[in-house]
PDB file of C-alpha atoms in Angstrom:
ATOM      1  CA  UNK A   1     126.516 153.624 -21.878  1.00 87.00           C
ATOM      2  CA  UNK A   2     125.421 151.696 -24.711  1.00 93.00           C
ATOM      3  CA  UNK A   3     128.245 149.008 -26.123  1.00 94.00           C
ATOM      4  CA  UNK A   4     126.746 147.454 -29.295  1.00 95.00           C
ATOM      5  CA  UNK A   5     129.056 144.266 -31.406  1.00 96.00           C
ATOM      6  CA  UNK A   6     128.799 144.981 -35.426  1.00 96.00           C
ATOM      7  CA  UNK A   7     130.046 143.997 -38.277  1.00 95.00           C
ATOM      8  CA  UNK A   8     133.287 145.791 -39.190  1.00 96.00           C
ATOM      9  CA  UNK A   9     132.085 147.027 -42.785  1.00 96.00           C
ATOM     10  CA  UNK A  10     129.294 148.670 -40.686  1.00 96.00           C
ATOM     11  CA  UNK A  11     132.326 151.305 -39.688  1.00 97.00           C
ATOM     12  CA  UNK A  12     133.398 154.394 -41.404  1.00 96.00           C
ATOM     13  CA  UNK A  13     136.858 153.736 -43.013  1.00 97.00           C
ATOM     14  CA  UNK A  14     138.132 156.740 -41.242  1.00 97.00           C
ATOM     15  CA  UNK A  15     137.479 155.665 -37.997  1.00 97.00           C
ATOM     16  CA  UNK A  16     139.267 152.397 -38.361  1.00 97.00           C
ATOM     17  CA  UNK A  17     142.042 154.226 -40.098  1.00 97.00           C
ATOM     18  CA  UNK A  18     142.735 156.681 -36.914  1.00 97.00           C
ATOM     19  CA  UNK A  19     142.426 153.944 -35.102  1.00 96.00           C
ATOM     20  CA  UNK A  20     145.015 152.092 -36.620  1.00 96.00           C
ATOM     21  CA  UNK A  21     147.507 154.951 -37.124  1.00 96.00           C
ATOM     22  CA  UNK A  22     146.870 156.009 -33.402  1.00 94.00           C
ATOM     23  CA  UNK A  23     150.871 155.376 -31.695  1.00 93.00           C
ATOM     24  CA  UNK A  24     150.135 153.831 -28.617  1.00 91.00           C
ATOM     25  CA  UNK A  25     147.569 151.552 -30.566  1.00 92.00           C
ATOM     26  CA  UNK A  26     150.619 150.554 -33.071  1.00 89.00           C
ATOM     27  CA  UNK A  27     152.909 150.266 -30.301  1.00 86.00           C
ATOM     28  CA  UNK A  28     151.074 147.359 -29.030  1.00 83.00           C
ATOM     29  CA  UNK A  29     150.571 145.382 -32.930  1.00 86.00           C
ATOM     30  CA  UNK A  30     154.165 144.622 -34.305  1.00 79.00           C
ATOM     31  CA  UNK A  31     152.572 143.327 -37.207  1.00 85.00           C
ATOM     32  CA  UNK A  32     151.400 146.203 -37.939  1.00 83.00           C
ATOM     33  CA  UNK A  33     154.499 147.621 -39.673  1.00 82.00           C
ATOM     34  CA  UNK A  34     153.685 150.175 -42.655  1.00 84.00           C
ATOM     35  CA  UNK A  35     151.118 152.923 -42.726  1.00 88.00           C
ATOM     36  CA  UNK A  36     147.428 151.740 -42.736  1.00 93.00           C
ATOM     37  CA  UNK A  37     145.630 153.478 -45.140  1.00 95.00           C
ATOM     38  CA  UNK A  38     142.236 153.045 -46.868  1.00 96.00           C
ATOM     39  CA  UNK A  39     143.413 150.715 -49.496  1.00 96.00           C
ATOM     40  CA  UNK A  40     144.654 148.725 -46.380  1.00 95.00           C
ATOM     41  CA  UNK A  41     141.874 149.341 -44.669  1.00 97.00           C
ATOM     42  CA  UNK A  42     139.633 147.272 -47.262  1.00 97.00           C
ATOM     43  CA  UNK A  43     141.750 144.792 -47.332  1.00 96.00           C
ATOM     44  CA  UNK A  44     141.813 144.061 -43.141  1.00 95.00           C
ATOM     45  CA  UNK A  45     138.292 144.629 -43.508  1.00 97.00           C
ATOM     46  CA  UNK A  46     137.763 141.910 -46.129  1.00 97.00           C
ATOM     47  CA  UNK A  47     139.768 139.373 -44.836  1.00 96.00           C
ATOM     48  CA  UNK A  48     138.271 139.975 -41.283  1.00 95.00           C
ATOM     49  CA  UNK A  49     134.391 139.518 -43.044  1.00 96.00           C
ATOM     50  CA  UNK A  50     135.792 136.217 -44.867  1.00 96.00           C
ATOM     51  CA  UNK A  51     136.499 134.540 -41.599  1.00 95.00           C
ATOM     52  CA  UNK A  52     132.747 135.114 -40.636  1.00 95.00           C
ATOM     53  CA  UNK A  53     132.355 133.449 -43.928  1.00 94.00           C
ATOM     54  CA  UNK A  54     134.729 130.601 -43.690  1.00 94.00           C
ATOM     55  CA  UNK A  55     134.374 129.915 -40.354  1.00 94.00           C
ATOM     56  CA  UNK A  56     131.351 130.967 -38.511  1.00 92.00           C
ATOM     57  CA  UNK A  57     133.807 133.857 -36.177  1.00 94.00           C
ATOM     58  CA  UNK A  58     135.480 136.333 -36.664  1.00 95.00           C
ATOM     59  CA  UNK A  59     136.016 140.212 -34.783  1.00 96.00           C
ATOM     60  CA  UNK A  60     133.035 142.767 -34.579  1.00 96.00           C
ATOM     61  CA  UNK A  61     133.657 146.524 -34.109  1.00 97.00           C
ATOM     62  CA  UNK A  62     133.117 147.827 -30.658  1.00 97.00           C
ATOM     63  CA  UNK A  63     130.503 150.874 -30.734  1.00 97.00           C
ATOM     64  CA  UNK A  64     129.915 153.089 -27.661  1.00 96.00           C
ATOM     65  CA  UNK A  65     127.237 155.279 -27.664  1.00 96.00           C
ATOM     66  CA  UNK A  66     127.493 155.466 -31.607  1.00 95.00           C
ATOM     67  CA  UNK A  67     130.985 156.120 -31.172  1.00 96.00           C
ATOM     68  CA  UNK A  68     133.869 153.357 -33.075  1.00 97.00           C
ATOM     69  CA  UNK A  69     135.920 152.100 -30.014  1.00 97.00           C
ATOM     70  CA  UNK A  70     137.744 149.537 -31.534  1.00 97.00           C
ATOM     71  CA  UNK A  71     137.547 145.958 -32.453  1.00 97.00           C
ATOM     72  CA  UNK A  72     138.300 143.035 -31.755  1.00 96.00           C
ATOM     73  CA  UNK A  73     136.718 139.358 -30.522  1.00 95.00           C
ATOM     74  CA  UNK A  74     137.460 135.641 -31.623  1.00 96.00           C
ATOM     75  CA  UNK A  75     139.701 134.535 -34.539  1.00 94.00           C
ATOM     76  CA  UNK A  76     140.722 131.599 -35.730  1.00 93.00           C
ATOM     77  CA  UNK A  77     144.674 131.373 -35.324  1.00 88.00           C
ATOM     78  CA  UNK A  78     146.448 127.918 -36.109  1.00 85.00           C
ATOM     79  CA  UNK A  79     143.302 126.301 -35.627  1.00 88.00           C
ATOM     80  CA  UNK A  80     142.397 127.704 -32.311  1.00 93.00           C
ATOM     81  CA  UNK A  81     140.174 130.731 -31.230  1.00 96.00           C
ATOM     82  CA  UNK A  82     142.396 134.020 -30.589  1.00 96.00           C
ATOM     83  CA  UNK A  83     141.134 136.858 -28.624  1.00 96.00           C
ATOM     84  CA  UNK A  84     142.311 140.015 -29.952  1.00 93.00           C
ATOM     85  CA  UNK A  85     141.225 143.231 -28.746  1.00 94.00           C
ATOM     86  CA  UNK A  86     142.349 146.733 -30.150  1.00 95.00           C
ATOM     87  CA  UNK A  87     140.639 149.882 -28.185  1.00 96.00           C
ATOM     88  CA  UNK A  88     141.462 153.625 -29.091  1.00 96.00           C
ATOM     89  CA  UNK A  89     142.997 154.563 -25.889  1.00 94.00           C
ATOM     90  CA  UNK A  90     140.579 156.518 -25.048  1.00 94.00           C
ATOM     91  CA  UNK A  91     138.352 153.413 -23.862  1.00 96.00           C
ATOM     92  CA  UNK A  92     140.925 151.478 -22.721  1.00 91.00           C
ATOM     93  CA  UNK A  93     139.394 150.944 -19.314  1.00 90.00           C
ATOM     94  CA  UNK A  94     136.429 148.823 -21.283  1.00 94.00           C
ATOM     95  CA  UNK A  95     138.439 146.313 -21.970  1.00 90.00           C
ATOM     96  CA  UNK A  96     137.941 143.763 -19.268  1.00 91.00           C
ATOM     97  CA  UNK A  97     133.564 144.070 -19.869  1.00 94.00           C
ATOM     98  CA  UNK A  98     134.294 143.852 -23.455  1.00 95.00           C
ATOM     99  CA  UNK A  99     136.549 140.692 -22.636  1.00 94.00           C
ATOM    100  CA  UNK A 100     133.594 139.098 -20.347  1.00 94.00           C
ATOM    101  CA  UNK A 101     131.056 139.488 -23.505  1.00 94.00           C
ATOM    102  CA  UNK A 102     133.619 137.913 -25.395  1.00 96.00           C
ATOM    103  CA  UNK A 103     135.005 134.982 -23.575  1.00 96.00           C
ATOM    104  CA  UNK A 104     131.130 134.173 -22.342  1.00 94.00           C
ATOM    105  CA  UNK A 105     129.846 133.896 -26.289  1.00 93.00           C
ATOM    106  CA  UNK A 106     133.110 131.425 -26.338  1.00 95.00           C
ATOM    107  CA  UNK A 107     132.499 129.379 -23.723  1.00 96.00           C
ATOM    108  CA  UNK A 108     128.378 129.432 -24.033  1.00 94.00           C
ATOM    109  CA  UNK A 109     127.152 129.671 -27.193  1.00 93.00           C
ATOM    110  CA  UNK A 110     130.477 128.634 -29.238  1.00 93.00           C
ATOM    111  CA  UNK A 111     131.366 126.034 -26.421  1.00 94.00           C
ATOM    112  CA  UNK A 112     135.066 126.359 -27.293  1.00 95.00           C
ATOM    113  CA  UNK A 113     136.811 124.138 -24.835  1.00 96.00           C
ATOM    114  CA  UNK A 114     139.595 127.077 -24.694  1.00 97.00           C
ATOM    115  CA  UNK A 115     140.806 130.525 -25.928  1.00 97.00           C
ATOM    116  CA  UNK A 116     144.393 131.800 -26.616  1.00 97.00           C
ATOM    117  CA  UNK A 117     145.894 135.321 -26.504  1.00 95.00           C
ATOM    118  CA  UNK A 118     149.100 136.473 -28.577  1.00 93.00           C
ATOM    119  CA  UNK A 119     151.339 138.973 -26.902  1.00 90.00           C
ATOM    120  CA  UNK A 120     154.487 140.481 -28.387  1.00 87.00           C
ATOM    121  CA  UNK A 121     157.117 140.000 -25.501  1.00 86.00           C
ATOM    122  CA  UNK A 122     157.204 143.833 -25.755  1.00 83.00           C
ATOM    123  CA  UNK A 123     153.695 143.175 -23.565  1.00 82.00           C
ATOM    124  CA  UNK A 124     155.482 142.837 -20.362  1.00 80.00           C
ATOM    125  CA  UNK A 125     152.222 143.630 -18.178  1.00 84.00           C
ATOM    126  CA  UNK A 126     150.546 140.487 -17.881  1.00 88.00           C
ATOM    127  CA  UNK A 127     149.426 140.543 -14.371  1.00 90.00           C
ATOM    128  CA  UNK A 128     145.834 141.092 -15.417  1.00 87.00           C
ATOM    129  CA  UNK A 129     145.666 138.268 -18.431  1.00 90.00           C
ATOM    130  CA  UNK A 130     146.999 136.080 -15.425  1.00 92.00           C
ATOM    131  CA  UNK A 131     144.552 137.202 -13.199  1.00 92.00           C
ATOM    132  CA  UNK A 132     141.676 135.993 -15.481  1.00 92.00           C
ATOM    133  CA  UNK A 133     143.006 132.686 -15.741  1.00 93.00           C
ATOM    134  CA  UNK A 134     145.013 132.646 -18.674  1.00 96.00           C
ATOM    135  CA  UNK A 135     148.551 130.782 -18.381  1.00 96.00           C
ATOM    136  CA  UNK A 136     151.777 130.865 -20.251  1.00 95.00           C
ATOM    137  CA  UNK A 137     151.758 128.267 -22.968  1.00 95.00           C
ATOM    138  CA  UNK A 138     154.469 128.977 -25.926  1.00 94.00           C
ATOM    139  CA  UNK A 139     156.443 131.238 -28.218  1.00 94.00           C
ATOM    140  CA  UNK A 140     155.038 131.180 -31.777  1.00 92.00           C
ATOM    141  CA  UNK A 141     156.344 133.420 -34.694  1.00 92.00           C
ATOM    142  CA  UNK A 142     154.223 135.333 -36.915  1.00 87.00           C
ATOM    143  CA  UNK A 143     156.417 135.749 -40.190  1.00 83.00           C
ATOM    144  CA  UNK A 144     159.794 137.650 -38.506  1.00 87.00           C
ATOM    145  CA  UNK A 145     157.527 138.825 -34.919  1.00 87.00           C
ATOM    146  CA  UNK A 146     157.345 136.565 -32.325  1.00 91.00           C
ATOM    147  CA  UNK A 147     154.762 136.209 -29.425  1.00 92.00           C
ATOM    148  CA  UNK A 148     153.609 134.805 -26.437  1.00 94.00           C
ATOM    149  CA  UNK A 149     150.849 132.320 -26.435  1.00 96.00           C
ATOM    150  CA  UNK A 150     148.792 132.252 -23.656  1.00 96.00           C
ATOM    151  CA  UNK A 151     145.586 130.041 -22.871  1.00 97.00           C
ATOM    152  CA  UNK A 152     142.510 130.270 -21.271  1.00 97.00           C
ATOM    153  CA  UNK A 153     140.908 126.891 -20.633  1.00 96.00           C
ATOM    154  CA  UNK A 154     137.226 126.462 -20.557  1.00 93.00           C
ATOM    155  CA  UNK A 155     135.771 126.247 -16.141  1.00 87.00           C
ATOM    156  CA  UNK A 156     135.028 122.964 -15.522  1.00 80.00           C
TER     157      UNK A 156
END
C-alpha cells in the first residue's frame, strides 16, 4: 500500500465532494451544516491552500494507491496547530499511521512544542486520543458548535 501527502487542488472535486456528503463523515463535522457542493468545494479548497500560503501548514489529501482517502494534517486554530483528520470510512482503520506521519512532521521537522485536537462532545470515544497522549484541556466554541480541546504536548 502506497499512502502519498498532496496538495488538496491535486484532487478531483468529485472525490472531495463524496467525501464530504458521505453521512457518517458529516456526522462527525458539526460545522459542516449545509450541502457541500462544488462551489463549496473551491472555496474549502482555497482557503485550505491559503494557509500553506500564510502560514507555512496547512492539510494535504491522503492518497492510497491512487485512490482520495481523505484529508486532513496540521492547521493553524487560535494560534495553535490542530490536527484534523477526515477519512472516507472506508479507510478508517489508517488513521492512527496517518496520525504518526503527522504528529512526527510536528514534532521533527516543525518542532511544535504541542498539538491540539477539536472534538464535538458528540465524540464520546476518546479512549484512543487518550491513549496517544493527548489530555483534556477546554471547551471552545466555533460560531454556535462547541468542542472539546484536547492537547498533545511535545516528549520531552
Amino acid at each position: 500500500m502506497t499512502i502519498e501527502f498532496r496538495q488538496l487542488s491535486e484532487v478531483s472535486t468529485s472525490a472531495i465532494v463524496a467525501l464530504m456528503n458521505n453521512p457518517l463523515v458529516r456526522r462527525q463535522m458539526p460545522l459542516l451544516t449545509d450541502y457541500f457542493d462544488e462551489a463549496a468545494c473551491a472555496a474549502f479548497v482555497a482557503a485550505k491552500t491559503r494557509l500553506w500560503d500564510e502560514h507555512g501548514y496547512g492539510p494535504w489529501a491522503f492518497v492510497v494507491d491512487d485512490v482520495f482517502a481523505g484529508w486532513g494534517g496540521l492547521q493553524p486554530e487560535a494560534g495553535e496547530a490542530d490536527l484534523a483528520l477526515v477519512l472516507h470510512p472506508g479507510y478508517w482503520g489508517l488513521g492512527k499511521k496517518l496520525y504518526q506521519k503527522i504528529i512526527g512532521r510536528a514534532f521533527t521537522e516543525m518542532g511544535l512544542e504541542s498539538v491540539t485536537v477539536l472534538f464535538p462532545p458528540s465524540r464520546t470515544r476518546v479512549k484512543g486520543l487518550l491513549r496517544l497522549g493527548f489530555t483534556e484541556e477546554s471547551e471552545v466554541y466555533i460560531g454556535q458548535h462547541r468542542f472539546i480541546k484536547y492537547r498533545l504536548r511535545r516528549p520531552a
